[in-house]
CSV table of C-alpha atoms in Angstrom, one decimal:
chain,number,residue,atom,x,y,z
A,1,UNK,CA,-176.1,-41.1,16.4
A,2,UNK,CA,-176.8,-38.8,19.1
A,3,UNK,CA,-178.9,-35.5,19.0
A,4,UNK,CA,-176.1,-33.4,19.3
A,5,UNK,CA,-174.3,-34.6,15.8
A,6,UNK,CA,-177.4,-34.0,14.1
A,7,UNK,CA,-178.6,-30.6,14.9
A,8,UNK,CA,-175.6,-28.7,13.8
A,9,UNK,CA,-175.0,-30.7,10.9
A,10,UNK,CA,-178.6,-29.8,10.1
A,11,UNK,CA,-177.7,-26.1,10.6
A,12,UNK,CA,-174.7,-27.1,8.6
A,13,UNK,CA,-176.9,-28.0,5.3
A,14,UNK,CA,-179.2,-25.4,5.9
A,15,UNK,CA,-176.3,-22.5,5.9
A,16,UNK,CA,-175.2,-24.2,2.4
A,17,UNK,CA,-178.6,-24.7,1.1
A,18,UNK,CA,-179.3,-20.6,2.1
A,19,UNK,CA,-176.1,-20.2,0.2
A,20,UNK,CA,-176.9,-21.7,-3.0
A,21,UNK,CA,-180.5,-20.1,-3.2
A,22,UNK,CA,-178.7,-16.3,-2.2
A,23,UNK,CA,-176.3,-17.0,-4.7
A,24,UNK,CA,-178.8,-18.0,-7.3
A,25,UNK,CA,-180.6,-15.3,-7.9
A,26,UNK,CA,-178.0,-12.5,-6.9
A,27,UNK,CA,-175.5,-13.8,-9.4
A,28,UNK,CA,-176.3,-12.6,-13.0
A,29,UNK,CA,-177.4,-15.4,-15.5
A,30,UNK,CA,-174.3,-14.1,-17.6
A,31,UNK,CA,-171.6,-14.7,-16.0
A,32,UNK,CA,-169.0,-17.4,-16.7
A,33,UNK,CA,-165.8,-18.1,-18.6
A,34,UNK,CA,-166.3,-15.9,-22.1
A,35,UNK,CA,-162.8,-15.4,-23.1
A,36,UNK,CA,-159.6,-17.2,-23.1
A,37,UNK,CA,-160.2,-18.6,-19.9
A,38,UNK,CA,-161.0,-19.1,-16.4
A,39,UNK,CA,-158.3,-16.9,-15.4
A,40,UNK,CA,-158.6,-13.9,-18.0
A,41,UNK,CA,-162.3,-14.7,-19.1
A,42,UNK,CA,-164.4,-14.9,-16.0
A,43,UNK,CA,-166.9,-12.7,-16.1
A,44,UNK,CA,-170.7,-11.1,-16.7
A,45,UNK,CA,-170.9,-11.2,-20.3
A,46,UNK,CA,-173.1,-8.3,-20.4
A,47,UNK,CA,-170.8,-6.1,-19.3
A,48,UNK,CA,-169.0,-6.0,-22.8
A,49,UNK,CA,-172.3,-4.2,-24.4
A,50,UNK,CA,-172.6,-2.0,-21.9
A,51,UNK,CA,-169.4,-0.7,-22.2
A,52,UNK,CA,-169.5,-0.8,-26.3
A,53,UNK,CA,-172.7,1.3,-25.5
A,54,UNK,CA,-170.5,4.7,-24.4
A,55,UNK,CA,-172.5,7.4,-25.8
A,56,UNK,CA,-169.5,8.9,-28.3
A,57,UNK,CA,-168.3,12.5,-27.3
A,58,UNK,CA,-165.3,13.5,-30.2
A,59,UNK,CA,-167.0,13.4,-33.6
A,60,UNK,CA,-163.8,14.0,-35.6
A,61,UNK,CA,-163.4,16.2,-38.2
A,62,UNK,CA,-165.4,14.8,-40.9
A,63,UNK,CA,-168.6,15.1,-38.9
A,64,UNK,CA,-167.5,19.4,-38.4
A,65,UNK,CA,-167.4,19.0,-41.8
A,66,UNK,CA,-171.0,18.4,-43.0
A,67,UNK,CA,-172.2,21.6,-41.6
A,68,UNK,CA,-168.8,24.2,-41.9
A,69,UNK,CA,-166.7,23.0,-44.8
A,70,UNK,CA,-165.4,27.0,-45.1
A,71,UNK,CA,-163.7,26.5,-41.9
A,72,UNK,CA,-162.4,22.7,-42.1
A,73,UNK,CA,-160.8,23.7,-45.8
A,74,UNK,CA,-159.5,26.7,-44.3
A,75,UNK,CA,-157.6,24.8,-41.8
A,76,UNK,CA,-156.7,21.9,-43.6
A,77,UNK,CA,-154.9,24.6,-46.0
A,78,UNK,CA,-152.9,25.7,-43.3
A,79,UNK,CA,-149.9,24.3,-41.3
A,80,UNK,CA,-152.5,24.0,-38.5
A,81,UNK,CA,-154.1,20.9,-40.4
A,82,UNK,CA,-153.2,18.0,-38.8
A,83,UNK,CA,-155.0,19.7,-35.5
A,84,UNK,CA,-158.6,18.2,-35.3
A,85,UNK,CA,-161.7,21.0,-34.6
A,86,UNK,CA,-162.6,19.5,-31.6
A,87,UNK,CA,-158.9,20.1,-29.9
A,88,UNK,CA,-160.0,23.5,-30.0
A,89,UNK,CA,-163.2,24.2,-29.9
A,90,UNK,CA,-164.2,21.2,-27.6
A,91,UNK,CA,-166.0,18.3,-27.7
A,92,UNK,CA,-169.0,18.0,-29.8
A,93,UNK,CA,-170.7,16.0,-28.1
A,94,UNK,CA,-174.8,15.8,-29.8
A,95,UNK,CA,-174.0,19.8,-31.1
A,96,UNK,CA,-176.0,21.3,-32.4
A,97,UNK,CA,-178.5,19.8,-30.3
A,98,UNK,CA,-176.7,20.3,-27.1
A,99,UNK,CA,-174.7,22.4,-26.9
A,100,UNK,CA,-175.9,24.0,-29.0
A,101,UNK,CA,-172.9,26.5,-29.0
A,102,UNK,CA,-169.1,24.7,-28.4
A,103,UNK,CA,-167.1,27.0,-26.1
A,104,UNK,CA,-163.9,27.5,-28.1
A,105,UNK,CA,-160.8,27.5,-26.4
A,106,UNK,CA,-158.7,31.0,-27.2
A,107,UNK,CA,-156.7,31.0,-24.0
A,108,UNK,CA,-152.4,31.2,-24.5
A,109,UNK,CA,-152.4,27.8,-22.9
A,110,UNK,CA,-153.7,26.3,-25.4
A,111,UNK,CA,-151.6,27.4,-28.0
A,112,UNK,CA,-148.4,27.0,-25.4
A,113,UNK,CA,-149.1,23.1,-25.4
A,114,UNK,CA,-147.0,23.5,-28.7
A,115,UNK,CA,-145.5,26.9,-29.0
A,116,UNK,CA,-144.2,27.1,-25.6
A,117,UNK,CA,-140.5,27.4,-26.2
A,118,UNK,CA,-139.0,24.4,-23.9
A,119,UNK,CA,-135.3,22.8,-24.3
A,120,UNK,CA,-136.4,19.2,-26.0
A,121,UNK,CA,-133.5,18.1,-28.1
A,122,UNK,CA,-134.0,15.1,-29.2
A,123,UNK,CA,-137.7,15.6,-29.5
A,124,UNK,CA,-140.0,17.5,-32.4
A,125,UNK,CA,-140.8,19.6,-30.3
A,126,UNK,CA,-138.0,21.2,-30.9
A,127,UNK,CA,-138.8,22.0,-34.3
A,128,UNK,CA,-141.8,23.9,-33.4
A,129,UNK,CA,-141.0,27.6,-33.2
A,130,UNK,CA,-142.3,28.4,-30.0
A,131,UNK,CA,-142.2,31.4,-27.6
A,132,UNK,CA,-141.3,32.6,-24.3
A,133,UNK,CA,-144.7,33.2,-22.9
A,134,UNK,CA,-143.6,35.8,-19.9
A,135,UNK,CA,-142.2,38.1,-22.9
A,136,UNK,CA,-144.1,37.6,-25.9
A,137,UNK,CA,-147.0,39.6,-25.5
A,138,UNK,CA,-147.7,38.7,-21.9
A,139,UNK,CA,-151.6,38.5,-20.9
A,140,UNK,CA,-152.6,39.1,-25.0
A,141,UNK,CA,-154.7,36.6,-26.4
A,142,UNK,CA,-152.6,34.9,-29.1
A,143,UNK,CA,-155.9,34.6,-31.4
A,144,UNK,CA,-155.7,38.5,-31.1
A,145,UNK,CA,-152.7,38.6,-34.0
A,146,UNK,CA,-152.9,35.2,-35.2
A,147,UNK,CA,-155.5,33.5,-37.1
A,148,UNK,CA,-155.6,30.0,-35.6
A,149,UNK,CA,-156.9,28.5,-38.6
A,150,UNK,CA,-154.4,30.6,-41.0
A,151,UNK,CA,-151.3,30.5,-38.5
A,152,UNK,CA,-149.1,31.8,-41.3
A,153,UNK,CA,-147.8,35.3,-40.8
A,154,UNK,CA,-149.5,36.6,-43.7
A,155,UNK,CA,-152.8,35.8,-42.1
A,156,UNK,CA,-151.9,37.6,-39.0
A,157,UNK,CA,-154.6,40.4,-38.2
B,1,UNK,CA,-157.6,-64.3,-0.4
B,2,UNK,CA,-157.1,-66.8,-3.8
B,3,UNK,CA,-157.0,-65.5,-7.3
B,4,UNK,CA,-156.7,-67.5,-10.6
B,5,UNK,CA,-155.1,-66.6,-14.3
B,6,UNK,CA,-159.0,-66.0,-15.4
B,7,UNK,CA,-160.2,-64.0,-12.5
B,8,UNK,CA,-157.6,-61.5,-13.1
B,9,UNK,CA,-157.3,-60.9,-16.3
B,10,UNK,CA,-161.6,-60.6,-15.9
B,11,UNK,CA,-160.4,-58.1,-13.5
B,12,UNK,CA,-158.3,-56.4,-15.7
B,13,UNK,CA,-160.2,-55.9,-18.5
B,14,UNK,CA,-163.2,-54.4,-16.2
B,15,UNK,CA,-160.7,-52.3,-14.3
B,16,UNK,CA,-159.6,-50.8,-17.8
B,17,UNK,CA,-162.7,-50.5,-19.1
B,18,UNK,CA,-164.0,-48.4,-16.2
B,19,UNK,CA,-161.2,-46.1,-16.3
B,20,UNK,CA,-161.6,-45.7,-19.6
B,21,UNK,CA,-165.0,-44.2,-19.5
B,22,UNK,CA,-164.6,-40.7,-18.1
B,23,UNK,CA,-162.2,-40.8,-21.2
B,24,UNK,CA,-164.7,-41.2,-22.8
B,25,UNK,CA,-166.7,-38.2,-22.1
B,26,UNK,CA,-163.9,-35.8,-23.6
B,27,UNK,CA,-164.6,-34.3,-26.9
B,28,UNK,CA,-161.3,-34.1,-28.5
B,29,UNK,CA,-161.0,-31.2,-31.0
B,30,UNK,CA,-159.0,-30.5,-33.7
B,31,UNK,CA,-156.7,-27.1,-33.1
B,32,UNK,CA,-159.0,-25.6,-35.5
B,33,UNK,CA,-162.1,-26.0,-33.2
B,34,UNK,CA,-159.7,-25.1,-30.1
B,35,UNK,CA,-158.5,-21.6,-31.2
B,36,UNK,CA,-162.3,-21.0,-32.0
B,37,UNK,CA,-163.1,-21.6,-29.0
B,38,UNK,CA,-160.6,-20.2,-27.3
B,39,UNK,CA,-160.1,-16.3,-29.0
B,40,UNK,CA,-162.1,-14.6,-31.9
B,41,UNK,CA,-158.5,-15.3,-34.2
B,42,UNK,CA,-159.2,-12.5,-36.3
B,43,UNK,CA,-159.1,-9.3,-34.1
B,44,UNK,CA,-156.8,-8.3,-31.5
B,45,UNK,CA,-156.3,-5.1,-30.4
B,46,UNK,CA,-152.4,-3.6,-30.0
B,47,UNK,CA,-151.2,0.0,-29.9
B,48,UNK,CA,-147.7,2.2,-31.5
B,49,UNK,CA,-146.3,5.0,-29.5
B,50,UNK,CA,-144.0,6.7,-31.5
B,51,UNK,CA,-142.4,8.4,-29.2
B,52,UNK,CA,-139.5,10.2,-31.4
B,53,UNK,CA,-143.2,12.3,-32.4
B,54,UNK,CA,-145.0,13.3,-29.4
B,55,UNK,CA,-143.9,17.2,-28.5
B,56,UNK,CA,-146.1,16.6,-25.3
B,57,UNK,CA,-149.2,18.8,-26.4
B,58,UNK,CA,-151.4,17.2,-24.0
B,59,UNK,CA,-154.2,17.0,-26.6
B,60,UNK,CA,-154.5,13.0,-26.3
B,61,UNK,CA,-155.2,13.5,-22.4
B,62,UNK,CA,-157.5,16.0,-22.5
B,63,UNK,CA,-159.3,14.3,-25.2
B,64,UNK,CA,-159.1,10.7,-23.1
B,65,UNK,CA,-161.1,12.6,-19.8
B,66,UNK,CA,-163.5,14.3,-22.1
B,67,UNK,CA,-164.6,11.1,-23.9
B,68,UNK,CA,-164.4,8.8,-20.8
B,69,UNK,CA,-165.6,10.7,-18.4
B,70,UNK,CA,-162.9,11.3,-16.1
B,71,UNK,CA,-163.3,14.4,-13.6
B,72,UNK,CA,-161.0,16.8,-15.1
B,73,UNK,CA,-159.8,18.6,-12.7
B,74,UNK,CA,-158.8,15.4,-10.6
B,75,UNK,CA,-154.9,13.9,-11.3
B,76,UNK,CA,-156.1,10.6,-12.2
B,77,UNK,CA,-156.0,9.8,-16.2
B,78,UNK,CA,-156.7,6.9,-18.0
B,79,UNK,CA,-153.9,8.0,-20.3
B,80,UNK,CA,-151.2,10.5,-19.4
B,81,UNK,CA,-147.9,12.3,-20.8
B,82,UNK,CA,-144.4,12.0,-19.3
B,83,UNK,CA,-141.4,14.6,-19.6
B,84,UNK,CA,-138.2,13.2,-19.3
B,85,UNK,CA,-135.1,15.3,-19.0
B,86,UNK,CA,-131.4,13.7,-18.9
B,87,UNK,CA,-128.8,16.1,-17.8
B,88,UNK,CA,-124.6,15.9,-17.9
B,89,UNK,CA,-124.7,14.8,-14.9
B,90,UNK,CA,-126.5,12.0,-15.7
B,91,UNK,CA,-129.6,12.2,-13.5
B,92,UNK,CA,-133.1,12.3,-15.2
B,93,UNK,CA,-135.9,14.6,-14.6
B,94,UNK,CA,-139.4,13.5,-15.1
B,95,UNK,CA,-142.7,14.9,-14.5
B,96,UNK,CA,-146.5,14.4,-15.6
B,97,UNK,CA,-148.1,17.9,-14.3
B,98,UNK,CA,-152.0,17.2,-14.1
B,99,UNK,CA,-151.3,13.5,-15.9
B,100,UNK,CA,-150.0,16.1,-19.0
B,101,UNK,CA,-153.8,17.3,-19.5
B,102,UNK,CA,-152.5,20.7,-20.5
B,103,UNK,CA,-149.4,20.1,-22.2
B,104,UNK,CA,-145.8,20.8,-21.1
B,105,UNK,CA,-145.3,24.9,-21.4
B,106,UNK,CA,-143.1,25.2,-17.9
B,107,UNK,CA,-139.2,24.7,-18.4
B,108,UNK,CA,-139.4,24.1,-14.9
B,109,UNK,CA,-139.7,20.0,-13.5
B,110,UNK,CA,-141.5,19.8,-10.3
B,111,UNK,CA,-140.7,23.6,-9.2
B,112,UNK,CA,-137.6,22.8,-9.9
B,113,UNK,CA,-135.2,25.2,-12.5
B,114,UNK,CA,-132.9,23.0,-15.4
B,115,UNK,CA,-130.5,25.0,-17.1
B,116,UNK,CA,-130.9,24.6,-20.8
B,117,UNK,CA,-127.2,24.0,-21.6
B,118,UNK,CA,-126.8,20.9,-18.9
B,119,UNK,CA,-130.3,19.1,-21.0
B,120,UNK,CA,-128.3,16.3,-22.8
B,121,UNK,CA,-131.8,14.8,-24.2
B,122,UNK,CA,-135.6,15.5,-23.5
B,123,UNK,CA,-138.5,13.8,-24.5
B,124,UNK,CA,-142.2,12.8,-23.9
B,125,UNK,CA,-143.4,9.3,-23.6
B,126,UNK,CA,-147.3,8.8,-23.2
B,127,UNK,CA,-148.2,6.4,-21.3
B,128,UNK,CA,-151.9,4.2,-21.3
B,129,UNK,CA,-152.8,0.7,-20.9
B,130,UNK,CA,-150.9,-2.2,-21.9
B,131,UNK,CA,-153.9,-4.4,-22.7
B,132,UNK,CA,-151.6,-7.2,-21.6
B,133,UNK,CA,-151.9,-10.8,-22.4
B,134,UNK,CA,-150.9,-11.6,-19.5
B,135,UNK,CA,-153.0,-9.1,-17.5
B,136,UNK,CA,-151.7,-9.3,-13.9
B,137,UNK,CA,-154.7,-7.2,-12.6
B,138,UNK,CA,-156.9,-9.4,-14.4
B,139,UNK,CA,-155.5,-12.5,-12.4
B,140,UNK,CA,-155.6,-11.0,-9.0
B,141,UNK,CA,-159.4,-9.8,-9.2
B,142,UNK,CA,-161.4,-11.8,-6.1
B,143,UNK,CA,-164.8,-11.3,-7.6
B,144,UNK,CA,-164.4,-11.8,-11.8
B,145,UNK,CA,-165.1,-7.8,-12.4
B,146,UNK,CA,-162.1,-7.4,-14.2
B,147,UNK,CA,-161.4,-10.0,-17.6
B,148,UNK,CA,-160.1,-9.8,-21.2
B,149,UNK,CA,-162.0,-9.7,-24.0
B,150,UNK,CA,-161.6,-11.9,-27.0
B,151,UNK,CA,-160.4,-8.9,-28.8
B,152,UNK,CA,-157.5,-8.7,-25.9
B,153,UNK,CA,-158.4,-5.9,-24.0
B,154,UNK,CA,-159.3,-5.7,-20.6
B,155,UNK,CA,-162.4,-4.2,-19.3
B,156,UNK,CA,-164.1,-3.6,-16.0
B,157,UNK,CA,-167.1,-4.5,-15.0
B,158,UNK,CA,-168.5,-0.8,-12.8
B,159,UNK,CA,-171.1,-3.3,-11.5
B,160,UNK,CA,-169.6,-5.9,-10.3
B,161,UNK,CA,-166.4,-4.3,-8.9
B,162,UNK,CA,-165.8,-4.0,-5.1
B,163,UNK,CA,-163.1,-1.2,-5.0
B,164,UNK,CA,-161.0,-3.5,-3.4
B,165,UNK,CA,-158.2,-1.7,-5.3
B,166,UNK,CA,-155.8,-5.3,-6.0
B,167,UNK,CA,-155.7,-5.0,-9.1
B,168,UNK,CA,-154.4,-0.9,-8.8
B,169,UNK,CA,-151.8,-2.6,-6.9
B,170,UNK,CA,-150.7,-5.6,-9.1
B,171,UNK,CA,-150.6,-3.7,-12.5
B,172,UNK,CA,-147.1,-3.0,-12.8
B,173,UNK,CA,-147.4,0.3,-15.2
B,174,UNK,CA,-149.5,1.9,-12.8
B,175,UNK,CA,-152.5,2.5,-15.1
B,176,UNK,CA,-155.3,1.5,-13.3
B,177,UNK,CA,-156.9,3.9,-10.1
B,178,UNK,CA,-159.7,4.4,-8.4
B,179,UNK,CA,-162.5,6.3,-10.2
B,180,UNK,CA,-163.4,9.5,-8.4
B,181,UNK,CA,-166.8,9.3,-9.1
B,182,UNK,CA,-168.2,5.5,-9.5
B,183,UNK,CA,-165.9,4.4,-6.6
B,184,UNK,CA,-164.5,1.4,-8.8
B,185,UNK,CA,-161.1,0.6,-10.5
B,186,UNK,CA,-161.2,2.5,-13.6
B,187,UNK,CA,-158.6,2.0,-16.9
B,188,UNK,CA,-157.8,2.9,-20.3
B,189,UNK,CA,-160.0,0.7,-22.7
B,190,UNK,CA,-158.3,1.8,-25.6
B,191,UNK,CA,-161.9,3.4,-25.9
B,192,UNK,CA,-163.8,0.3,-26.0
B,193,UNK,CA,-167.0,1.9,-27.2
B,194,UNK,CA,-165.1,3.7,-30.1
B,195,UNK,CA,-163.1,1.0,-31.5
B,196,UNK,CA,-166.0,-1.1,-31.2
B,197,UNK,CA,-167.7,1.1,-33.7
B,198,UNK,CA,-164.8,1.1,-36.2
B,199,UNK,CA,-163.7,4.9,-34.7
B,200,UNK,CA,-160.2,5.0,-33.7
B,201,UNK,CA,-159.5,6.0,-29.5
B,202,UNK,CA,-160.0,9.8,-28.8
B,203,UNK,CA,-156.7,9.9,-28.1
B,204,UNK,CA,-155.2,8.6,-31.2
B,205,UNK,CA,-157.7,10.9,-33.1
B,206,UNK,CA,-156.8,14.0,-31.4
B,207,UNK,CA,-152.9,13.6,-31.6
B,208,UNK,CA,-151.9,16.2,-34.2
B,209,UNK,CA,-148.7,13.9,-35.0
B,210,UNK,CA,-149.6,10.7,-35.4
B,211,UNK,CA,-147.8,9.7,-32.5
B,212,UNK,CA,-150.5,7.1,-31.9
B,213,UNK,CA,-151.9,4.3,-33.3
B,214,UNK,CA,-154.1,1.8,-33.2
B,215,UNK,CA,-154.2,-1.3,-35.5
B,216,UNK,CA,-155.2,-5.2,-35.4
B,217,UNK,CA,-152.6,-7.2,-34.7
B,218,UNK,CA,-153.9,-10.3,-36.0
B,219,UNK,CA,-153.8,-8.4,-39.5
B,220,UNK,CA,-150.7,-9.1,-41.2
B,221,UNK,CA,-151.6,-6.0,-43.5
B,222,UNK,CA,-152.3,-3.6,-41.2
B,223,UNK,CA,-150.2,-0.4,-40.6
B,224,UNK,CA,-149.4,-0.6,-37.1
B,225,UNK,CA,-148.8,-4.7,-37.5
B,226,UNK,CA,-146.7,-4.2,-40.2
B,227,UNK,CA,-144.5,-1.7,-38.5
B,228,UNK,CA,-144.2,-4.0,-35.0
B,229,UNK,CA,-142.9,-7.0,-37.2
B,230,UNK,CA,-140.9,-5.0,-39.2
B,231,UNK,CA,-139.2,-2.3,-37.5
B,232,UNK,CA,-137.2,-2.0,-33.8
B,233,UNK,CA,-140.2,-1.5,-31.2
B,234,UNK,CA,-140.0,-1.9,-27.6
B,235,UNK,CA,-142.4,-2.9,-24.6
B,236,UNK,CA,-142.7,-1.3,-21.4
B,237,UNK,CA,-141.4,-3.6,-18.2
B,238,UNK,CA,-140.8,-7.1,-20.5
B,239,UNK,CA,-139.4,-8.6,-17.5
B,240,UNK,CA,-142.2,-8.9,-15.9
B,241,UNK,CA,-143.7,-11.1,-18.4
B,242,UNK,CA,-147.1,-9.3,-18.7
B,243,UNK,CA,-146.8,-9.6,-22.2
B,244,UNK,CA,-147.9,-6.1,-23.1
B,245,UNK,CA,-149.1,-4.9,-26.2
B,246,UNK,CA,-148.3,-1.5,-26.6
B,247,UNK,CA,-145.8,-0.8,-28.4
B,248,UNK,CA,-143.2,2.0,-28.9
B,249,UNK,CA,-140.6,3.4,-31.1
B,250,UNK,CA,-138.0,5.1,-30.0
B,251,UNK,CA,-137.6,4.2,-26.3
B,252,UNK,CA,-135.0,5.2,-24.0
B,253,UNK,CA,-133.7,3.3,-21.5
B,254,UNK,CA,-134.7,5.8,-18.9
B,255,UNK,CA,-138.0,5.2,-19.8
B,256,UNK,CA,-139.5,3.2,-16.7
C-alpha cells in the first residue's frame, strides 16, 4: 500500500498507544465497578474510606457528660432535656483540647428558633409557648431571666 | 458446491459445539452467590421524617454545616427546613430563609405579611437527600465520581469530580450544589463518616423532637423499618421513579 496510508495510520496507533500509557498511570488502581453495578457502582474504591475518615465534630451528650454531669442532670431534669449541649453551646469538636473554651450561644435567636410565637396550626410548634420578640423584652438577653438549663418559671433569676 | 447427509450433520455438531464454548466460560451462580455479589444484604441505609414533629428550630441545619463543613454563612445546605403556609384562598406560602439554619422566628414569608386568621395550615418539612436507588445523578455522572455504596447511599468522590454540575441538574429534589469551597458537587451523605462509626447523622442527633431518624432498612426489627412497613409513609416525587428512600409521615400534598 502506498506511503500515504501508512504514515497516518502509524500516527493513528501511536495517539492510542499514548492513550493507553496516559491513562495507565493517571487512573487510580482502585477504580472499577464496587457496588451494584456499572451504572450506580463505578468508581475509585478508595474514596469510601476517605470519606468514612471525617474527623467527627458533634460529640453528643454522653461525651459532655464524662466531664460535667452537674449540668447534663440539670438539664435532663428540665423540660429543656430533649435539647443536646452542643445545640447551644456549639460544637465540641477535640474540646478541651481545642477549643479549649466552646462559645455558648445566649443570643434571643437562639431561643426564638422555638419560642418565637408564629401561626403553625397544624404543627407542634404551636404548642410551644412562644413570644412576640419586638415586645417581650426587646434587646434583653432571654438567659438574663431564664435559666436555660432550668426553663421552668421557678428557676427564673 | 455439493453436500452430503454426513458432511452436514459433521457440520452441525462442530458448529454447535463452537458456539457452545463462550457458554462455556459463564460461571452460573446460584441467587445466593448473586445478591452477595451484588449488595452487602444486610445494611441499607433509609431515613423517617416525621414531619407532624418538626416546629422548624433549625437545629438539624445548623448542626449539618457544622459537622460537614459547609460555609455557614453561604445559602447552600446539605440539609435544609421548609415553611409552608396554606391560606383560604388556597394559595401556599413557602420559604427556607438561609436553607432554615436559624430557625423560623419571622411571621413574615419572603418579606411578605400573612394574616394569622387567613393561615388554614402551616407546617415544616426538612428536606435532605433521598439516597435513591435509583440515583439519577449517579447515572448522569461522565467521569464515575459520583456512585452508590453497597449500603445505598451515594457519595462523591472531591477527587475525582469535575464540577461539571450534571448531576446538580438531574437530581430532581434539588439536593445536590456546588460546594463553595472544594469547587465540586457536594450532598447530604446522611453523614457517611458518622453512621459509619455506629453515631447517628448530626442532624438526627441534634433534633430536639425526634423528628428524624435513621435506621437499616434491611432490619426487619429496626424502629424506623418497622414503622415504614407498618404505618402510612410517603416519598418525595414517586413519579419520577428514583426510588427514594427517605421517608415521611405526615405529608401534604403541597409538599413538592
Amino acid at each position: 500500500m502506498k506511503n500515504h496510508v501508512w504514515r497516518p495510520l502509524y500516527l493513528v496507533l501511536g495517539f492510542i498507544a499514548l492513550f493507553l500509557v496516559i491513562r495507565h498511570f493517571l487512573v487510580p488502581k482502585d477504580f472499577g465497578v464496587h457496588g451494584k453495578n456499572f451504572t450506580y457502582g463505578f468508581h475509585r474504591a478508595g474514596n469510601i474510606q476517605e470519606w468514612q475518615a471525617v474527623p467527627i465534630k458533634y460529640h453528643g451528650r454522653e461525651s459532655c457528660n464524662e466531664c460535667h454531669p452537674e449540668n447534663v442532670a440539670a438539664n435532663a431534669s428540665s423540660k429543656h432535656a430533649p435539647i443536646q449541649c452542643e445545640n447551644c453551646h456549639g460544637p465540641a469538636m477535640n474540646h478541651p483540647d481545642s477549643p479549649e473554651k466552646l462559645p455558648i450561644d445566649t443570643s434571643r435567636e437562639l431561643c426564638l428558633r422555638c419560642h418565637g410565637a408564629l401561626s403553625t396550626p397544624g404543627s407542634q410548634r404551636s404548642r410551644i409557648k412562644g413570644i412576640a420578640p419586638d415586645s417581650h423584652n426587646p434587646g434583653t438577653p432571654c438567659t438574663d431571666c431564664h435559666n436555660p438549663h432550668k426553663p421552668d418559671l421557678e428557676g427564673i433569676r | 458446491m455439493k453436500c452430503s447427509r454426513r458432511d452436514l450433520l459433521t457440520t452441525a455438531l462442530k458448529a454447535t459445539v463452537a458456539a457452545a464454548l463462550p457458554i462455556a466460560a459463564f460461571r452460573f451462580l446460584s441467587p445466593a452467590e448473586v445478591r452477595a455479589a451484588v449488595a452487602d444484604p444486610a445494611l441499607r441505609w433509609g431515613f423517617l421524617v416525621d414531619t407532624e414533629k418538626c416546629v422548624g428550630c433549625g437545629f438539624c441545619v445548623k448542626a449539618c454545616k457544622l459537622e460537614n463543613e459547609v460555609p455557614y454563612d453561604t445559602p447552600v445546605s446539605r440539609t435544609w427546613v421548609e415553611r409552608y403556609i396554606v391560606t383560604r384562598d388556597g394559595q401556599t406560602h413557602i420559604d427556607s430563609p438561609m436553607a432554615g439554619r436559624d430557625g423560623f422566628t419571622d411571621p413574615k414569608v419572603r418579606d411578605e405579611a400573612v394574616d394569622p386568621a387567613e393561615i388554614t395550615k402551616s407546617f415544616f418539612v426538612p428536606k435532605l437527600c433521598n439516597q435513591c436507588d435509583n440515583p439519577a445523578c449517579v447515572q448522569v455522572c461522565p467521569v464515575g465520581a459520583t456512585y452508590q455504596t453497597k449500603d445505598g447511599v451515594v457519595l462523591v468522590d472531591r477527587d475525582w469530580c469535575i464540577g461539571c454540575g450534571y448531576c446538580i441538574m438531574a437530581c430532581p429534589y434539588g439536593v445536590r450544589f456546588f460546594h463553595p469551597v472544594y469547587k465540586v458537587a457536594e450532598k447530604c451523605n446522611f453523614c457517611y463518616h458518622r453512621i459509619s462509626k455506629g453515631l447517628k447523622p448530626a442532624c438526627v442527633e441534634a433534633c430536639p423532637f425526634e423528628a428524624r431518624q435513621i435506621g437499616n432498612l434491611k432490619d426487619p426489627e429496626d424502629p424506623v423499618t418497622r414503622i415504614v412497613m407498618t404505618q402510612r409513609v410517603a416519598v418525595l416525587k414517586d413519579e419520577y421513579g428514583t426510588k427514594p428512600q427517605v421517608f415521611y409521615i405526615g405529608l401534604d400534598r403541597n409538599v413538592r
